[in-house]
Short mmCIF file of C-alpha atoms in Angstrom, two decimals:
data_model
loop_
_atom_site.label_atom_id
_atom_site.label_comp_id
_atom_site.label_asym_id
_atom_site.label_seq_id
_atom_site.Cartn_x
_atom_site.Cartn_y
_atom_site.Cartn_z
CA MET A 1 -0.15 0.02 -0.10
CA ALA A 2 0.96 3.27 -1.06
CA ARG A 3 2.55 5.83 2.33
CA GLY A 4 -0.13 8.16 0.68
CA ASN A 5 -2.31 6.14 1.11
CA ARG A 6 -2.64 5.13 5.10
CA LYS A 7 -5.09 6.59 7.41
CA LYS A 8 -4.17 8.69 10.22
CA ALA A 9 -5.17 6.81 13.88
CA TYR A 10 -7.98 8.97 15.43
CA ALA A 11 -7.03 10.29 18.87
CA ALA A 12 -9.05 12.16 20.88
CA ARG A 13 -7.39 15.97 20.92
CA SER A 14 -7.42 17.65 24.58
CA ARG A 15 -8.29 20.59 25.74
CA ASN A 16 -5.71 20.33 28.12
CA GLY A 17 -3.40 21.90 26.54
CA CYS A 18 -1.08 25.42 27.22
CA GLN A 19 -3.43 28.16 25.55
CA ALA A 20 0.05 28.58 22.96
CA CYS A 21 0.00 24.87 21.70
CA ARG A 22 -4.51 24.94 20.99
CA ILE A 23 -3.92 29.25 19.68
CA ARG A 24 -1.29 27.58 16.76
CA HIS A 25 -2.87 24.34 16.19
CA ILE A 26 -0.71 21.65 17.41
CA LYS A 27 -0.65 19.15 20.05
CA CYS A 28 0.56 20.34 23.31
CA ASP A 29 2.48 17.64 25.72
CA GLU A 30 1.26 19.14 28.93
CA ALA A 31 4.08 18.13 29.98
CA PRO A 32 5.00 19.48 33.36
CA GLY A 33 6.29 23.67 34.86
CA SER A 34 6.13 24.04 30.87
CA CYS A 35 5.33 21.97 27.70
CA ILE A 36 7.88 20.93 25.49
CA ASN A 37 6.53 22.24 23.11
CA CYS A 38 7.14 26.27 24.77
CA ARG A 39 10.07 25.52 25.39
CA SER A 40 12.04 24.25 22.48
CA ALA A 41 9.80 27.17 20.51
CA GLY A 42 11.07 29.75 23.52
CA TRP A 43 7.26 30.96 23.67
CA THR A 44 5.69 31.60 27.15
CA CYS A 45 3.89 28.57 28.49
CA ASP A 46 0.22 28.67 31.02
CA TYR A 47 0.03 25.50 31.28
CA ASP A 48 0.36 23.79 35.44
CA TYR A 49 -0.29 20.59 35.56
CA ASN A 50 -0.74 20.95 39.06
CA VAL A 51 -3.82 23.13 38.60
CA HIS A 52 -7.42 21.63 37.62
CA LYS A 53 -10.45 22.07 35.41
CA LEU A 54 -13.19 23.58 37.31
CA PRO A 55 -14.07 21.34 39.12
CA ARG A 56 -16.70 19.04 38.82
CA THR A 57 -19.65 17.67 41.15
CA ALA A 58 -21.00 13.44 41.78
CA SER A 59 -24.11 15.13 39.96
CA ALA A 60 -22.25 15.44 36.73
CA SER A 61 -20.87 12.82 34.75
CA VAL A 62 -18.90 13.18 31.56
CA SER A 63 -21.47 11.14 29.82
CA THR A 64 -24.56 13.66 31.49
CA THR A 65 -22.32 16.85 30.14
CA ALA A 66 -21.49 15.99 27.48
CA ALA A 67 -25.74 14.98 26.35
CA ALA A 68 -26.53 17.88 27.09
CA ALA A 69 -23.43 19.66 25.37
CA ALA A 70 -25.38 18.22 22.51
CA ASP A 71 -28.62 20.43 22.16
CA ILE A 72 -26.08 23.87 21.79
CA SER A 73 -26.82 25.48 18.61
CA ASP A 74 -23.10 26.32 16.48
CA ILE A 75 -24.66 30.32 16.97
CA ALA A 76 -24.29 30.33 20.71
CA THR A 77 -20.52 29.42 20.12
CA ARG A 78 -20.32 30.79 16.83
CA GLY A 79 -19.61 27.61 15.48
CA LEU A 80 -16.89 26.61 17.23
CA PRO A 81 -16.56 23.49 19.19
CA MET A 82 -17.31 23.95 22.91
CA THR A 83 -14.65 23.96 25.52
CA ALA A 84 -14.81 21.24 28.49
CA ASP A 85 -14.65 24.01 30.81
CA GLU A 86 -17.94 25.80 28.20
CA ARG A 87 -19.32 22.41 28.84
CA ARG A 88 -19.22 21.77 32.89
CA CYS A 89 -20.47 25.67 32.70
CA PHE A 90 -23.84 24.96 30.08
CA SER A 91 -24.45 21.39 32.64
CA TYR A 92 -23.93 22.75 35.91
CA PHE A 93 -26.36 26.67 34.50
CA GLN A 94 -29.25 24.07 33.50
CA HIS A 95 -29.32 21.15 36.43
CA ARG A 96 -27.86 23.06 39.28
CA LEU A 97 -27.86 27.36 38.61
CA ILE A 98 -31.24 27.61 37.22
CA ALA A 99 -32.54 24.95 40.31
CA SER A 100 -31.23 27.51 42.69
CA LEU A 101 -32.78 30.21 40.66
CA THR A 102 -36.25 28.58 41.32
CA GLY A 103 -35.97 27.19 44.82
CA LEU A 104 -38.41 29.32 46.50
CA PHE A 105 -41.30 30.46 43.50
CA ASP A 106 -41.14 28.48 40.11
CA ALA A 107 -39.69 31.35 37.81
CA PRO A 108 -40.48 30.15 33.31
CA PHE A 109 -38.32 33.13 33.11
CA TRP A 110 -34.87 31.58 34.47
CA GLN A 111 -36.87 27.96 33.27
CA GLN A 112 -37.66 28.72 30.08
CA ARG A 113 -36.67 32.42 28.55
CA VAL A 114 -33.39 32.64 29.61
CA LEU A 115 -32.11 28.62 28.83
CA GLN A 116 -34.05 29.35 25.46
CA LEU A 117 -31.28 32.23 24.14
CA TYR A 118 -28.07 31.63 26.36
CA ARG A 119 -28.82 28.26 23.50
CA TYR A 120 -29.18 30.61 20.44
CA ASP A 121 -27.44 34.08 21.81
CA ALA A 122 -23.58 34.07 22.33
CA ALA A 123 -23.51 37.25 25.06
CA VAL A 124 -25.91 35.32 26.94
CA PHE A 125 -24.10 31.68 26.05
CA HIS A 126 -20.98 33.96 27.87
CA ALA A 127 -22.66 35.59 30.40
CA VAL A 128 -24.38 32.21 32.02
CA ASN A 129 -20.97 30.99 31.81
CA MET A 130 -18.90 33.62 33.51
CA LEU A 131 -21.95 33.72 36.72
CA SER A 132 -21.76 29.66 36.41
CA ALA A 133 -18.38 29.47 37.01
CA VAL A 134 -18.28 32.14 39.80
CA HIS A 135 -21.18 30.43 41.53
CA GLU A 136 -20.48 26.87 41.13
CA GLU A 137 -16.86 28.23 42.59
CA CYS A 138 -18.72 30.61 45.94
CA GLU A 139 -20.29 27.59 46.88
CA GLU A 140 -16.97 25.96 47.29
CA HIS A 141 -16.44 28.40 50.10
CA GLY A 142 -19.81 28.37 51.71
CA MET A 143 -21.01 31.31 49.90
CA GLN A 144 -18.42 33.07 50.84
CA MET A 145 -15.66 34.69 47.98
CA SER A 146 -14.00 37.78 48.21
CA ASP A 147 -11.01 39.10 47.45
CA ALA A 148 -9.75 38.25 50.99
CA VAL A 149 -11.23 34.50 50.06
CA LEU A 150 -9.88 34.59 46.29
CA CYS A 151 -11.00 31.14 42.96
CA THR A 152 -8.75 29.31 41.84
CA GLU A 153 -6.55 30.93 39.75
CA ARG A 154 -7.98 29.32 36.13
CA VAL A 155 -11.97 29.63 37.95
CA ARG A 156 -10.50 33.52 37.66
CA LEU A 157 -9.25 33.87 34.45
CA PHE A 158 -12.86 31.88 32.59
CA SER A 159 -15.59 34.19 34.38
CA LEU A 160 -13.06 36.78 32.99
CA GLN A 161 -12.72 35.43 29.16
CA GLN A 162 -16.23 34.76 29.45
CA SER A 163 -16.70 38.30 30.59
CA THR A 164 -15.35 39.93 27.86
CA ARG A 165 -15.82 37.90 24.94
CA ALA A 166 -19.61 38.91 26.47
CA VAL A 167 -18.92 42.30 27.10
CA ALA A 168 -17.40 42.82 23.01
CA LEU A 169 -20.40 41.21 21.60
CA LEU A 170 -22.93 43.61 23.38
CA ALA A 171 -20.69 46.28 21.65
CA ARG A 172 -19.72 44.95 18.21
CA ARG A 173 -25.37 44.23 18.35
CA LEU A 174 -25.43 48.61 19.79
CA ALA A 175 -25.93 49.42 15.68
CA SER A 176 -28.16 46.99 14.27
CA HIS A 177 -31.50 46.91 14.95
CA ASP A 178 -32.58 44.31 16.45
CA PRO A 179 -35.22 44.47 18.48
CA GLN A 180 -34.04 41.67 21.22
CA LEU A 181 -31.75 42.92 21.41
CA ARG A 182 -32.94 45.79 25.14
CA SER A 183 -33.63 42.98 26.46
CA ILE A 184 -30.16 40.46 26.20
CA VAL A 185 -29.01 43.49 27.49
CA LEU A 186 -30.71 44.10 30.15
CA LEU A 187 -30.10 40.40 30.90
CA CYS A 188 -26.16 40.53 30.81
CA CYS A 189 -26.78 44.21 33.05
CA LEU A 190 -28.54 41.27 35.56
CA LEU A 191 -26.25 38.36 35.33
CA PHE A 192 -23.11 40.70 35.48
CA VAL A 193 -24.43 42.31 39.19
CA LEU A 194 -25.27 38.57 40.01
CA ALA A 195 -21.84 37.96 39.96
CA ASP A 196 -20.31 41.11 41.00
CA VAL A 197 -22.09 40.23 44.58
CA LEU A 198 -21.51 36.66 44.95
CA ARG A 199 -17.45 37.78 44.80
CA THR A 200 -18.78 40.59 46.91
CA HIS A 201 -17.85 43.48 44.40
CA TYR A 202 -20.74 45.74 45.36
CA HIS A 203 -19.25 49.00 43.68
CA ARG A 204 -18.62 46.96 40.21
CA ALA A 205 -23.07 45.39 41.52
CA TRP A 206 -23.57 48.57 41.73
CA MET A 207 -22.95 49.92 38.80
CA HIS A 208 -23.74 46.96 36.26
CA LEU A 209 -27.34 47.59 38.21
CA ARG A 210 -27.48 51.09 38.05
CA SER A 211 -26.99 50.36 34.20
CA GLY A 212 -30.13 48.35 33.39
CA LEU A 213 -32.33 50.81 36.10
CA ARG A 214 -31.28 53.35 33.61
CA ILE A 215 -31.81 51.75 31.07
CA ILE A 216 -35.37 50.42 31.68
CA ALA A 217 -37.15 54.12 33.06
CA GLU A 218 -35.62 54.76 29.61
CA LEU A 219 -37.50 52.24 28.34
CA GLU A 220 -40.56 53.20 30.42
CA THR A 221 -40.93 57.55 29.13
CA HIS A 222 -40.84 55.97 25.55
CA GLY A 223 -43.32 53.59 25.79
CA GLN A 224 -41.32 50.53 25.47
CA LEU A 225 -41.49 48.56 27.82
CA ASP A 226 -43.31 46.14 26.58
CA SER A 227 -40.36 44.75 24.39
CA VAL A 228 -38.97 43.33 27.98
CA ASP A 229 -39.93 40.42 29.68
CA PRO A 230 -41.95 41.48 32.91
CA SER A 231 -40.40 39.08 34.76
CA LEU A 232 -36.72 40.72 34.15
CA ILE A 233 -38.10 43.99 34.91
CA ALA A 234 -39.10 42.29 37.53
CA VAL A 235 -36.11 41.14 39.53
CA PHE A 236 -35.13 44.47 38.65
CA ARG A 237 -37.28 46.54 41.24
CA ARG A 238 -36.46 43.96 44.07
CA LEU A 239 -32.89 44.66 43.20
CA ASP A 240 -34.00 48.37 43.06
CA ILE A 241 -35.26 48.22 46.37
CA GLN A 242 -32.98 46.07 48.36
CA ALA A 243 -30.06 48.63 47.60
CA SER A 244 -31.81 51.32 49.11
CA LEU A 245 -31.11 49.57 52.35
CA TYR A 246 -27.71 50.03 51.95
CA GLY A 247 -26.55 54.01 51.48
CA ALA A 248 -27.79 54.32 47.96
CA ALA A 249 -29.03 57.53 48.13
CA SER A 250 -29.96 57.41 45.27
CA HIS A 251 -32.29 53.84 44.74
CA PRO A 252 -35.21 52.83 44.26
CA ILE A 253 -34.39 54.30 40.39
CA LEU A 254 -37.59 52.87 39.22
CA CYS A 255 -40.73 55.38 39.64
CA THR A 256 -43.57 53.85 42.06
CA ASP A 257 -46.97 55.93 42.01
CA ASN A 258 -47.15 56.39 46.16
CA THR A 259 -50.30 58.65 45.35
CA LEU A 260 -52.84 54.88 44.95
CA PRO A 261 -54.28 53.64 47.45
CA LEU A 262 -52.74 51.03 48.90
CA ASP A 263 -55.91 49.35 49.32
CA ARG A 264 -56.10 49.23 44.78
CA LEU A 265 -52.88 46.90 44.93
CA LEU A 266 -55.01 44.66 47.32
CA PRO A 267 -58.06 42.73 46.00
CA PRO A 268 -61.31 43.92 46.55
CA CYS A 269 -63.18 42.84 49.66
CA ASP A 270 -65.98 41.36 48.03
CA GLY A 271 -63.72 38.90 45.67
CA PRO A 272 -61.83 35.60 46.42
CA PRO A 273 -58.81 37.14 47.75
CA PHE A 274 -56.46 35.97 45.48
CA THR A 275 -56.86 33.76 42.61
CA THR A 276 -53.74 32.00 42.37
CA LEU A 277 -51.03 31.64 44.22
CA ASP A 278 -48.29 33.88 42.24
CA HIS A 279 -50.86 35.95 42.40
CA ALA A 280 -50.56 36.73 46.39
CA GLN A 281 -46.55 36.67 45.35
CA GLU A 282 -47.62 39.94 42.77
CA VAL A 283 -49.74 41.85 45.18
CA LEU A 284 -46.72 41.87 47.84
CA ALA A 285 -44.60 42.72 45.37
CA SER A 286 -46.03 45.20 44.60
CA LEU A 287 -46.24 46.54 48.69
CA LEU A 288 -42.81 45.59 49.23
CA GLU A 289 -42.57 48.33 46.70
CA ARG A 290 -43.81 51.08 49.40
CA GLY A 291 -43.08 49.24 51.84
CA ILE A 292 -39.31 48.90 52.23
CA PRO A 293 -38.21 52.25 50.73
CA PHE A 294 -40.54 54.25 53.81
CA ILE A 295 -37.93 51.79 55.68
CA SER A 296 -34.89 53.11 54.60
CA THR A 297 -35.93 56.28 54.65
CA VAL A 298 -36.60 56.20 57.90
CA LEU A 299 -33.46 54.28 59.14
CA ALA A 300 -31.49 56.95 57.18
CA LEU A 301 -33.29 59.38 58.55
CA PHE A 302 -33.18 59.37 62.34
CA PRO A 303 -29.43 58.67 63.31
CA THR A 304 -28.78 62.39 61.52
CA LYS A 305 -30.97 64.67 62.82
CA PRO A 306 -33.59 65.21 65.32
CA VAL A 307 -37.14 64.70 63.72
CA ALA A 308 -39.12 67.57 63.39
CA GLN A 309 -43.19 67.21 64.94
CA SER A 310 -44.60 67.70 61.27
CA GLU A 311 -42.55 65.41 60.05
CA TYR A 312 -43.16 62.14 62.34
CA ALA A 313 -46.69 62.70 62.11
CA SER A 314 -45.98 62.32 57.91
CA LEU A 315 -43.36 58.88 58.63
CA HIS A 316 -46.85 57.75 61.34
CA LEU A 317 -49.32 58.28 58.95
CA THR A 318 -47.72 56.33 56.11
CA GLN A 319 -46.64 53.72 58.67
CA GLY A 320 -50.90 53.51 60.01
CA ARG A 321 -51.31 52.88 56.10
CA LEU A 322 -48.45 50.09 55.02
CA LEU A 323 -49.43 48.24 58.12
CA SER A 324 -53.12 48.40 58.08
CA ALA A 325 -52.46 47.38 54.00
CA PHE A 326 -50.35 44.45 54.64
CA THR A 327 -52.75 43.78 57.78
CA GLN A 328 -54.74 42.83 55.14
CA PHE A 329 -52.82 40.56 52.90
CA ALA A 330 -51.92 38.28 55.74
CA GLU A 331 -55.11 37.87 56.62
CA ARG A 332 -56.73 37.52 52.62
CA LEU A 333 -53.60 35.62 52.58
CA ALA A 334 -54.57 33.04 55.38
CA LEU A 335 -58.00 32.32 54.11
CA PHE A 336 -56.76 31.55 50.67
CA THR A 337 -54.32 28.97 52.78
CA SER A 338 -57.78 27.34 54.17
CA THR A 339 -59.15 27.24 50.71
CA HIS A 340 -57.24 26.49 48.42
CA VAL A 341 -54.97 23.22 48.17
CA LEU A 342 -51.36 23.28 47.54
CA VAL A 343 -50.82 20.99 45.28
CA THR A 344 -46.81 21.06 45.48
CA GLU A 345 -44.43 21.03 48.10
CA LYS A 346 -42.72 23.73 46.74
CA HIS A 347 -46.02 25.93 46.79
CA ARG A 348 -47.14 25.00 50.24
CA ARG A 349 -43.46 26.52 50.76
CA GLY A 350 -43.74 29.40 49.06
CA ALA A 351 -47.55 30.82 51.03
CA HIS A 352 -44.88 29.38 54.38
CA ILE A 353 -42.29 32.03 53.35
CA MET A 354 -44.74 34.50 51.56
CA HIS A 355 -46.54 34.11 55.97
CA CYS A 356 -42.91 35.09 57.15
CA LEU A 357 -42.03 37.73 55.06
CA THR A 358 -45.78 39.56 55.48
CA ILE A 359 -45.24 39.18 59.75
CA GLY A 360 -41.58 40.12 59.62
CA GLN A 361 -42.48 43.91 57.47
CA ILE A 362 -45.64 43.59 59.67
CA LEU A 363 -43.24 44.31 63.92
CA VAL A 364 -41.28 45.87 61.38
CA LEU A 365 -42.71 48.31 60.15
CA ARG A 366 -44.05 48.62 64.08
CA THR A 367 -41.03 48.69 65.85
CA CYS A 368 -39.25 50.99 63.05
CA LEU A 369 -39.70 54.96 64.41
CA PHE A 370 -38.39 53.81 67.68
CA GLN A 371 -36.13 56.14 68.36
CA GLY A 372 -34.33 54.43 70.87
CA PRO A 373 -34.60 50.48 72.57
CA VAL A 374 -37.51 48.33 71.67
CA PRO A 375 -40.02 47.85 74.72
CA PRO A 376 -39.81 44.50 76.03
CA SER A 377 -43.67 44.54 75.50
CA PHE A 378 -42.60 43.35 71.75
CA ILE A 379 -41.02 40.52 72.66
CA PRO A 380 -43.94 37.60 71.90
CA GLU A 381 -44.05 38.98 69.01
CA TYR A 382 -40.56 39.24 68.28
CA ARG A 383 -40.78 34.98 69.63
CA ALA A 384 -43.19 34.02 67.16
CA VAL A 385 -41.85 35.51 63.44
CA LEU A 386 -38.45 33.83 64.52
CA GLU A 387 -40.79 30.52 65.54
CA ALA A 388 -42.38 30.86 61.62
CA HIS A 389 -39.02 31.65 59.83
CA GLU A 390 -37.68 28.95 62.05
CA SER A 391 -39.88 26.26 60.82
CA HIS A 392 -39.50 27.16 57.35
CA LEU A 393 -36.46 26.13 57.66
CA ALA A 394 -36.96 22.77 58.72
CA GLY A 395 -38.70 21.11 56.56
CA PHE A 396 -36.40 22.53 53.53
CA SER A 397 -33.74 19.81 52.93
CA HIS A 398 -32.78 21.15 50.01
CA ARG A 399 -31.42 24.82 49.92
CA PRO A 400 -30.87 26.83 47.11
CA THR A 401 -27.98 29.40 47.83
CA LEU A 402 -28.69 31.13 45.17
CA VAL A 403 -32.42 33.50 44.43
CA LEU A 404 -33.90 36.51 43.70
CA ASN A 405 -36.94 37.34 46.33
CA HIS A 406 -37.19 38.17 48.98
CA GLY A 407 -36.58 35.77 51.67
CA VAL A 408 -35.29 35.63 55.60
CA ILE A 409 -32.72 37.09 55.35
CA ALA A 410 -33.88 40.82 56.26
CA ASN A 411 -36.35 39.95 58.95
CA MET A 412 -34.05 37.48 60.31
CA TYR A 413 -31.50 40.68 60.76
CA VAL A 414 -33.69 43.11 62.25
CA LEU A 415 -34.67 40.57 64.71
CA ALA A 416 -30.86 39.83 65.39
CA THR A 417 -29.90 43.43 65.71
CA ARG A 418 -33.14 45.58 67.26
CA CYS A 419 -35.25 42.23 69.72
CA PRO A 420 -35.20 42.91 73.39
CA ASP A 421 -34.70 39.41 73.93
CA ILE A 422 -30.95 38.79 73.34
CA SER A 423 -31.20 34.53 73.35
CA LEU A 424 -33.98 34.95 70.43
CA ARG A 425 -30.91 37.30 68.67
CA VAL A 426 -28.78 34.58 68.85
CA ARG A 427 -31.60 32.36 67.38
CA ALA A 428 -31.76 33.99 64.98
CA ILE A 429 -28.19 34.64 63.99
CA ARG A 430 -27.79 31.25 64.04
CA LEU A 431 -30.50 30.91 61.77
CA LEU A 432 -29.14 32.93 59.42
CA ARG A 433 -25.75 30.91 59.55
CA ALA A 434 -27.19 27.78 58.89
CA TRP A 435 -28.66 28.41 55.01
CA PRO A 436 -25.59 30.78 54.34
CA HIS A 437 -27.20 31.78 51.16
CA TYR A 438 -27.50 35.01 48.89
CA GLU A 439 -31.50 37.06 48.07
CA GLY A 440 -30.86 39.45 45.46
CA LEU A 441 -28.55 42.01 46.96
CA HIS A 442 -28.89 39.86 50.85
CA SER A 443 -26.16 37.50 51.75
CA SER A 444 -26.88 35.70 54.77
CA SER A 445 -23.71 35.25 56.35
CA ILE A 446 -22.68 39.47 55.82
CA ALA A 447 -26.45 39.59 57.83
CA ALA A 448 -25.77 37.13 60.50
CA LEU A 449 -21.68 38.41 61.02
CA LEU A 450 -22.81 42.36 61.14
CA ALA A 451 -25.84 41.12 63.88
CA LEU A 452 -22.89 39.18 65.68
CA ASP A 453 -20.59 41.98 65.56
CA ILE A 454 -23.11 44.83 66.77
CA LEU A 455 -24.29 42.30 69.52
CA ARG A 456 -20.08 41.63 70.68
CA LYS A 457 -19.84 45.35 71.49
CA GLU A 458 -22.79 45.43 73.44
CA TYR A 459 -21.71 41.51 75.32
CA THR A 460 -18.72 40.99 76.30
CA PHE A 461 -18.69 37.29 77.02
CA LEU A 462 -20.38 34.43 74.39
CA ASP A 463 -20.74 31.00 73.33
CA SER A 464 -17.52 30.36 71.85
CA SER A 465 -19.76 29.12 68.57
CA LEU A 466 -20.67 33.14 67.99
CA GLN A 467 -17.25 33.87 67.66
CA ILE A 468 -15.65 35.25 64.74
CA THR A 469 -12.90 33.74 62.78
CA ALA A 470 -10.43 35.30 61.69
CA GLU A 471 -11.62 34.12 57.36
CA GLU A 472 -15.18 36.06 58.12
CA ASN A 473 -13.68 39.20 59.93
CA LEU A 474 -11.33 39.68 56.53
CA PHE A 475 -14.61 38.84 54.07
CA LEU A 476 -17.33 41.44 56.72
CA VAL A 477 -13.77 43.72 56.19
CA HIS A 478 -13.69 43.41 52.62
CA PHE A 479 -17.73 43.96 51.80
CA LEU A 480 -17.65 46.69 54.11
CA ARG A 481 -15.30 48.42 52.57
CA SER A 482 -16.59 46.71 48.73
CA VAL A 483 -20.56 49.30 49.59
CA GLN A 484 -19.41 51.83 51.04
CA ASN A 485 -16.64 52.22 47.65
CA GLY A 486 -20.52 51.35 45.39
CA THR A 487 -22.99 54.11 47.28
CA HIS A 488 -20.06 56.90 47.24
CA SER A 489 -18.98 56.32 43.15
CA CYS A 490 -21.90 54.31 41.26
CA SER A 491 -22.97 57.96 40.35
CA ALA A 492 -20.10 58.12 37.93
CA LEU A 493 -21.90 56.04 35.65
CA ASN A 494 -20.66 58.23 32.09
CA SER A 495 -16.72 56.86 33.98
CA VAL A 496 -17.26 53.26 33.66
CA VAL A 497 -15.54 51.81 31.14
CA CYS A 498 -17.25 48.29 31.39
CA THR A 499 -20.88 50.16 30.92
CA LYS A 500 -20.43 52.14 27.70
CA TYR A 501 -22.17 49.37 25.91
CA TYR A 502 -25.21 50.91 28.35
CA THR A 503 -24.44 54.50 27.61
CA ALA A 504 -24.51 53.93 23.88
CA LEU A 505 -28.41 52.04 23.53
CA LEU A 506 -29.39 55.26 26.09
CA ASN A 507 -27.68 56.89 23.12
CA ARG A 508 -29.72 55.06 20.38
CA MET A 509 -32.72 54.70 22.37
CA ALA A 510 -33.16 58.98 22.90
#
């Protein structure tokens, strides 16, 4: 047989080699330290035998990952084969991250729409890969990742590479007239916010969040809000009102119609309490959009200056209206759950967490105007709120680590810092520590550490299990610095390089 007719034996191509060999389309020998190809040619080799790939989980086998990755369209990968790390991130996003984001309530936006965009849009593809890598690494560190607790170099470089590609692809599409562009930009903006929050880079998360909110505000001004998925806008609204609790004076940015009477947000008294559990969730979200900014205003006002009698009277009037609305909601939610069969465990859990949110919000509203310590007469109410949250957590075996709904963190933080009974405060701190997770911008670990730090200043002798470790202290300090830097510089939108494509999109809409 002629030598030229012999077939070359097929061998699977390794994706673990150095970047230099992959760019030059030659096989990397993967020699420890530096590969032979790079040493002989005088190239700089980035291959390290001791640096592992993105960590595998027991639930994501090689065959499962390969089968899932086969569904990815060439549109998302630009006709290029997916790398091993990208396949890993796709499997993680599909089987772990979506399950976490929908852990409290069903969310078709994540379960269907985002997954569809991930398959067919390159910018979303890379942005989701970035978030998946960061979230998995954050879970490895017990949801306490920051510059003080660094992620592995390979994960850091991979997430940076994916975010850079997403930004470049978005910038390239700004001149197009794609009707989906605004939704894509807003979704990527949200993914950047979540990734920065998980890394405790709140100063960067603030800039991405304000950019996304500014786009939504412009769309609302021009009557184009219908072009964006309502679920995506709802997430931004929740993050907007959460940001008001971190000292960002300009939040909330999105308009809330405060002139609308609160009872108009509730279903009519002569009709059924709610049509569905989703309907109840929407009503509660509308009430929280009015209640949380009010609490934020009170918290920012009282420590800084004496409150005039006329101003206090206005606050007291608003407090009474909010209390009435939340009390009516609690009654109708109780009537709904007693007259409707909640089939799934998630529905029952969702109804329970809405009950916890409501009674917690009522207690916070009742005590927020006290400028000194809360009277001991409120201890039974604090105990009832704590026991409701403990009951919720006891029946929650598969706890998500990242959700975008309001949950237990805010109520437990207030209880852990304001309750007159120290034993209840300690129980609230332990509850926060028992479930390390994020609820939008809120971190249960941060809330527990802040409350514990306040408790240590008030009481010298505490149980050894309530001590703050050196790593936790560094994590807390990094968080405080990041939030402080973010709230001071969040208005300087145009000076941020990473938000150029937001500004360009706004200029096109003007």
